[in-house]
Amino acid sequence: MENESLYVTGSLIAIFFQNPSNFYKVMLIGVEETNTPYEELEIVVTGSFGDMIEGETYQFIGHLVDHPKYGKQFQVETYKKIQPTTENGLVEYLSSDKFPGIGHKTAEKIVETFGDKVIEIIMNEADRLFEVDGITKKRQQVLHEGVRENYGMEQVIVSLHDYGFGSQLSMAIYQQYKGETLELIQENPYRLCEDIEGIGFKKADQLAENIGIEATSSSRIQAAIQFELLQGSLNEGNTYLEAEMLLEQTIQLLETSRPVEITPNLVADEIIQLVDAGKIQQEGTKLFENSLYFAEFGIATSIKRLLSRKKRIKYDEAAIDKIIAQLEKQNKMNYGDSQILALKEAIRSPLFVLTGGPGTGKTTVINGIVSLFAGLNDLSLDINEYHNEVFPILLAAPTGRAAKRMNETTGLPSSTIHRLLGLNAGEKINAEEIEKLEGGLLIVDEMSMVDTWLANLLLKAIPTNMQVIFVGDKDQLPSVGPGQVLHDFLQVDEIPSCELTDIYRQGNGSTIISLAHGIKNGKLPADLTKNQPDRSFFQCQAVQIEPIIRQIVTKAQAKGFTAQDIQVLAPMYRGVAGIDNINNMMQEIFNANPNGTRKEVKWNDKVYRIGDKVLQLVNEPELNVFNGDMGVITGIIFAKDSDNKVDELVISFDQNEVTYGRNEWSKITLAYCCSIHKSQGSEFRMVIIPMVNQYARMLQRNLLYTGITRSKELLIMLGEASAFIRATDNEATNRLTYLLPRISEALELAPHIYIESNDTEEVTQKNPNTYQQVVNETLERTNEQDVLSPVTEDYVLTETLVTQGIISPMIGMTEGVTPYDFEPIPH
DNA sequence: GGGGCATT
C-alpha cells in the first residue's frame, strides 16, 4: 500500500449481501473507532470475508471509496476480529451464549486469574483453565473450542505466516479452506497450487518437503503433471499439450523444484494413473486439462444444437430486399455488395460469423442486422415500449468498452458477456448450471477476445431458437485465455460466415491498409522502410527510440497535432524503449512543468498535471467509464480544499467527468503511450509504433497488425527492420486447439483433414547475424502486387539524418495529407 | 511478458 493505512473498528450490525460462490460481502458496521475522515455512526464495508458473526467487533484495514450508487463505503483489504480488551468486555464475552455453561461468576473468576492474556491462554494453553475453581473438563472444552472457533482465523493466519505465506496469500488460503485449513494442507499441500491463484507448484512443493513428502511420491508427481498441463496450456494459449512435451516439462519442473532425478517412466506411469482416474483427459497423444477438454466438447455440442434448430428461419426474400432498400434510403447510404451478402445470410442463419478488419463496416452490418431483424419480425426498437417483456435483441461483448461502443452505435442496451450470463469474474462455474437467455437474436462483438471457457458458457446459455451472430476481427490479438474460438469457427464450413474485405474508411490510396493486409498474410512490402504519403519508417536501435520519438512528436506538435491526435503504441512497459519511459518523455513535451510553478500531484513514480492524457484501467459501469477509455485531467484538488480531505483528480472522459481520490489513482495511468493490447478497439489520427528486438517475445504478427490498424491517417514506424520482420513471421495466433475435430465429430462428418496448427514454415530460430539475409528473404517472399516501389537506400531514414536535421521526420507525408500542410525539407 | 471479467 502506498499510503498510511486506514482502519475502521466496529461491530457488525448486518450483512446486506453475500455472494455464496466467493467471499464477497457487503456489511453494515457500527463505527467505534477510525482514522478516516468518516464521521457517521455507521459505515458500509465491502470486500472478501470469511464467516462473519453479527454483534462481533472487527478491525477493517482498507480505504474509503465513493461509490457512485451507494455513496461512501470502506473497501476492505484485510481485517481481524478484535478481542474484548477491557476486563469487563472479556467477562461479557466469556459469559455470552457462545459459551454455554459459563455464567457471569465463572467468567469473572477466569478473567481475574489470567487478566488480559485470557484469550491467548484459552486458545494455546487450555489446561491452565483448571487453575480456576469450578472449571470442569466439559467447561474447559467449551471455552477452548469456542474461542478457537472465534479466533480461529487469526490462529490459522499466524500458522500460514510461519509456513512462509504473506498476508494476502494467507487470507486467500483461509478463505478457501477456513477452519479446515491446517488439516487440509497437512494432508495434501499440493492442493494449494490447484485451488489458490498465486501459489505455484514450487511453493507448494517447498511446503510438502517440510512436511516430509518424498520427491518421488505419487502425490508430488501427479500434482506436477496437473500443474504443468494447465500452466503449459495457459502460457501458450493452447487447449492441450502433446504427451511428449508434457512429460519433458513436468520432469523439468520436478527437478528444478528439488534436486532429485525423476525418470520419464515414473512420470509416464502417473500420467496413465491420472487419465484412468479421469483427472486429466487423453485423445491419442494429446493430453487435456479437464476444464479445457470439456469446454471444447461443450462448444461442439452447442454448435450442433444451434445449427440443427427445429424451427426453420424463413424470411421472404422480397421482404428482406425491401427493408434493406428502406435502410439505405433512411440512412442515406448504400451497402457494399459483400455487406448485402452478409446481411442476407446472417438474417437467415441460426448461427453466423462475421469477420473483417478495421474500416470494413462490421458495425454497419451489425446495425443492419438489428434493423432487419426488427423489421422482419415487426418489433419495435424502442426499449421504452417493453414493460413486462424482455427486449428480444441481446447485444454483448467480452469487454466493458466494446459493450459500451455497441450501445452507442446501435442505441440499444448492451452488456459484457459476463453480466449477460450473471457470471462473477474468475469464478469457476459448471456450464450445465447456466441459465438460458431470453430473446430472439444475440449479437456478440469482439469475438476474437472470447476464450474457450467463456465461449462454452455463452453457447450453453443460448436457447436453440435464438439466432446468434458472432462478430470480430480474426487477425487481431487472440483471447487472454486459451483457445482461438473465432479463428476456429471460421474454418468450419458448416458454420455460415462472411469476411468483409472492402475498406470504407480510408481511401484506396492508403498504404497503411495494404501494409496491414500484407502483415496479416505474413508479408512485409518491399517499401517498408521507404516513405509513403501516409507512413514513414526510421531505422534505429532501442536506445534511440526515445530521442527519435521525442523529435517526431515535437515536430508534429509544431504542425498542430495534439496529444489526443498522436498515440504511441509499444508492446511492453519496461526498458528504455518501454511504455513507461516513453510516457514520461511525452509528458514533458505536451504537459511539462519547467519552473515547478504548476499544480501537480505525485503518485508512485508518476506525476499528474492538469491537461495530462490518461488511460482508465478498470471498468466503472456506474460512471460509464471503462477499461481502455482515454481521458484528460481537468482538475486537481488538494486535500485541504477537497470535501473528502484527500487529494483528488478530476478527469474528463468524452462527455462525462469523474473524480478520483488518491486511493483510486491505481485505476488510471498516463496514456501518451500505451500498450498495443490496451489500444484494441481505439483509433487515432497518428500512430507511432516502435519495434526493437528487445521486445523479444512480444514480437508477434497479430500484435503488429493490431497496432498498425489503429491508425486512421498517419503511421510512423521506427526501430529495427529485423524486429518488424520477426513480428510478421511469428504467427502466434496459431494455438493448439482440438475444437475443429471436436466440431466435426459432433456434426458427424467425415473426420476433417486436421492440420496441426503449429506446422508452419521454419521461421523460428534464425541467427541474428544473418539479419540482412532474413530481410532479403522476407522481401523476396513479398507478393508482386504488394510491392509499391523498390527499396531505394537513399530514402531510408536513419537516426543520423534526422538528428542532424538533414531530414524532417515528417518527410514523405507531404502529398495527399493536405489538412496539415507539411513542408518538405530538401536534402 | 502482455492481457478481461464482478457482486449491494
PDB file of N, CA and C (backbone and C1' of nucleotides) in Angstrom, chain A residues 24 400 416 480 574 675 678 697, chain B:
ATOM      1  N   TYR A  24     -17.279 -12.485  -1.280  1.00  0.00           N
ATOM      2  CA  TYR A  24     -17.640 -11.075  -1.336  1.00  0.00           C
ATOM      3  C   TYR A  24     -18.844 -10.792  -0.438  1.00  0.00           C
ATOM      4  N   GLY A 400     -15.953  -4.382 -21.326  1.00  0.00           N
ATOM      5  CA  GLY A 400     -16.906  -3.330 -20.994  1.00  0.00           C
ATOM      6  C   GLY A 400     -16.931  -2.247 -22.060  1.00  0.00           C
ATOM      7  N   THR A 416     -21.551  -6.638 -20.964  1.00  0.00           N
ATOM      8  CA  THR A 416     -20.460  -7.603 -21.107  1.00  0.00           C
ATOM      9  C   THR A 416     -21.081  -8.995 -21.111  1.00  0.00           C
ATOM     10  N   VAL A 480      -7.203 -13.591 -24.098  1.00  0.00           N
ATOM     11  CA  VAL A 480      -6.283 -13.733 -22.969  1.00  0.00           C
ATOM     12  C   VAL A 480      -6.215 -15.197 -22.552  1.00  0.00           C
ATOM     13  N   ARG A 574       8.473  -2.144 -19.725  1.00  0.00           N
ATOM     14  CA  ARG A 574       9.817  -1.944 -19.193  1.00  0.00           C
ATOM     15  C   ARG A 574      10.842  -1.606 -20.265  1.00  0.00           C
ATOM     16  N   SER A 675       0.037   0.338 -24.246  1.00  0.00           N
ATOM     17  CA  SER A 675       0.356  -0.961 -24.834  1.00  0.00           C
ATOM     18  C   SER A 675      -0.569  -1.206 -26.036  1.00  0.00           C
ATOM     19  N   LYS A 678      -3.837  -2.648 -25.001  1.00  0.00           N
ATOM     20  CA  LYS A 678      -4.827  -1.709 -24.481  1.00  0.00           C
ATOM     21  C   LYS A 678      -5.464  -0.871 -25.590  1.00  0.00           C
ATOM     22  N   ARG A 697       9.742 -11.583 -26.970  1.00  0.00           N
ATOM     23  CA  ARG A 697       8.579 -12.464 -27.116  1.00  0.00           C
ATOM     24  C   ARG A 697       7.331 -11.732 -27.580  1.00  0.00           C
TER      25      ARG A 697
ATOM     26  P    DG B   1      10.537 -10.415 -19.921  1.00  0.00           P
ATOM     27  O5'  DG B   1       9.176 -10.109 -20.720  1.00  0.00           O
ATOM     28  C5'  DG B   1       8.833  -8.796 -21.089  1.00  0.00           C
ATOM     29  C4'  DG B   1       7.359  -8.788 -21.374  1.00  0.00           C
ATOM     30  C3'  DG B   1       6.506  -8.384 -20.168  1.00  0.00           C
ATOM     31  O3'  DG B   1       5.447  -7.556 -20.619  1.00  0.00           O
ATOM     32  C1'  DG B   1       5.866 -10.531 -20.904  1.00  0.00           C
ATOM     33  P    DG B   2       4.855  -6.503 -19.649  1.00  0.00           P
ATOM     34  O5'  DG B   2       3.398  -6.346 -20.247  1.00  0.00           O
ATOM     35  C5'  DG B   2       3.210  -5.871 -21.574  1.00  0.00           C
ATOM     36  C4'  DG B   2       2.029  -6.568 -22.173  1.00  0.00           C
ATOM     37  C3'  DG B   2       0.782  -6.591 -21.286  1.00  0.00           C
ATOM     38  O3'  DG B   2       0.022  -5.418 -21.561  1.00  0.00           O
ATOM     39  C1'  DG B   2       1.167  -8.739 -22.264  1.00  0.00           C
ATOM     40  P    DG B   3      -1.065  -4.992 -20.586  1.00  0.00           P
ATOM     41  O5'  DG B   3      -2.222  -6.045 -20.869  1.00  0.00           O
ATOM     42  C5'  DG B   3      -2.955  -5.983 -22.102  1.00  0.00           C
ATOM     43  C4'  DG B   3      -3.910  -7.136 -22.141  1.00  0.00           C
ATOM     44  C3'  DG B   3      -4.855  -7.206 -20.945  1.00  0.00           C
ATOM     45  O3'  DG B   3      -6.017  -6.460 -21.264  1.00  0.00           O
ATOM     46  C1'  DG B   3      -3.960  -9.372 -21.462  1.00  0.00           C
ATOM     47  P    DG B   4      -6.874  -5.868 -20.089  1.00  0.00           P
ATOM     48  O5'  DG B   4      -8.172  -6.781 -20.062  1.00  0.00           O
ATOM     49  C5'  DG B   4      -8.799  -7.225 -21.249  1.00  0.00           C
ATOM     50  C4'  DG B   4     -10.199  -7.657 -20.887  1.00  0.00           C
ATOM     51  C3'  DG B   4     -10.821  -6.850 -19.752  1.00  0.00           C
ATOM     52  O3'  DG B   4     -12.212  -6.731 -19.987  1.00  0.00           O
ATOM     53  C1'  DG B   4     -10.545  -9.098 -19.058  1.00  0.00           C
ATOM     54  P    DC B   5     -13.101  -5.902 -19.092  1.00  0.00           P
ATOM     55  O5'  DC B   5     -13.919  -6.987 -18.280  1.00  0.00           O
ATOM     56  C5'  DC B   5     -14.833  -7.840 -18.977  1.00  0.00           C
ATOM     57  C4'  DC B   5     -15.318  -8.898 -18.041  1.00  0.00           C
ATOM     58  C3'  DC B   5     -15.764  -8.369 -16.683  1.00  0.00           C
ATOM     59  O3'  DC B   5     -17.151  -8.109 -16.763  1.00  0.00           O
ATOM     60  C1'  DC B   5     -14.482 -10.390 -16.473  1.00  0.00           C
ATOM     61  P    DA B   6     -17.776  -7.032 -15.793  1.00  0.00           P
ATOM     62  O5'  DA B   6     -17.914  -7.788 -14.400  1.00  0.00           O
ATOM     63  C5'  DA B   6     -18.722  -8.946 -14.336  1.00  0.00           C
ATOM     64  C4'  DA B   6     -19.109  -9.192 -12.892  1.00  0.00           C
ATOM     65  C3'  DA B   6     -19.675  -7.950 -12.217  1.00  0.00           C
ATOM     66  O3'  DA B   6     -21.089  -8.027 -12.212  1.00  0.00           O
ATOM     67  C1'  DA B   6     -17.981  -8.989 -10.870  1.00  0.00           C
ATOM     68  P    DT B   7     -21.909  -6.841 -11.627  1.00  0.00           P
ATOM     69  O5'  DT B   7     -22.128  -7.235 -10.108  1.00  0.00           O
ATOM     70  C5'  DT B   7     -22.697  -8.511  -9.797  1.00  0.00           C
ATOM     71  C4'  DT B   7     -22.678  -8.711  -8.298  1.00  0.00           C
ATOM     72  C3'  DT B   7     -23.022  -7.457  -7.500  1.00  0.00           C
ATOM     73  O3'  DT B   7     -24.387  -7.563  -7.138  1.00  0.00           O
ATOM     74  C1'  DT B   7     -21.112  -8.612  -6.588  1.00  0.00           C
ATOM     75  P    DT B   8     -25.332  -6.304  -6.994  1.00  0.00           P
ATOM     76  O5'  DT B   8     -25.238  -5.954  -5.451  1.00  0.00           O
ATOM     77  C5'  DT B   8     -25.690  -6.883  -4.462  1.00  0.00           C
ATOM     78  C4'  DT B   8     -26.137  -6.113  -3.228  1.00  0.00           C
ATOM     79  C3'  DT B   8     -27.207  -5.057  -3.517  1.00  0.00           C
ATOM     80  O3'  DT B   8     -28.138  -5.079  -2.457  1.00  0.00           O
ATOM     81  C1'  DT B   8     -25.292  -4.018  -2.570  1.00  0.00           C
TER      82       DT B   8
END
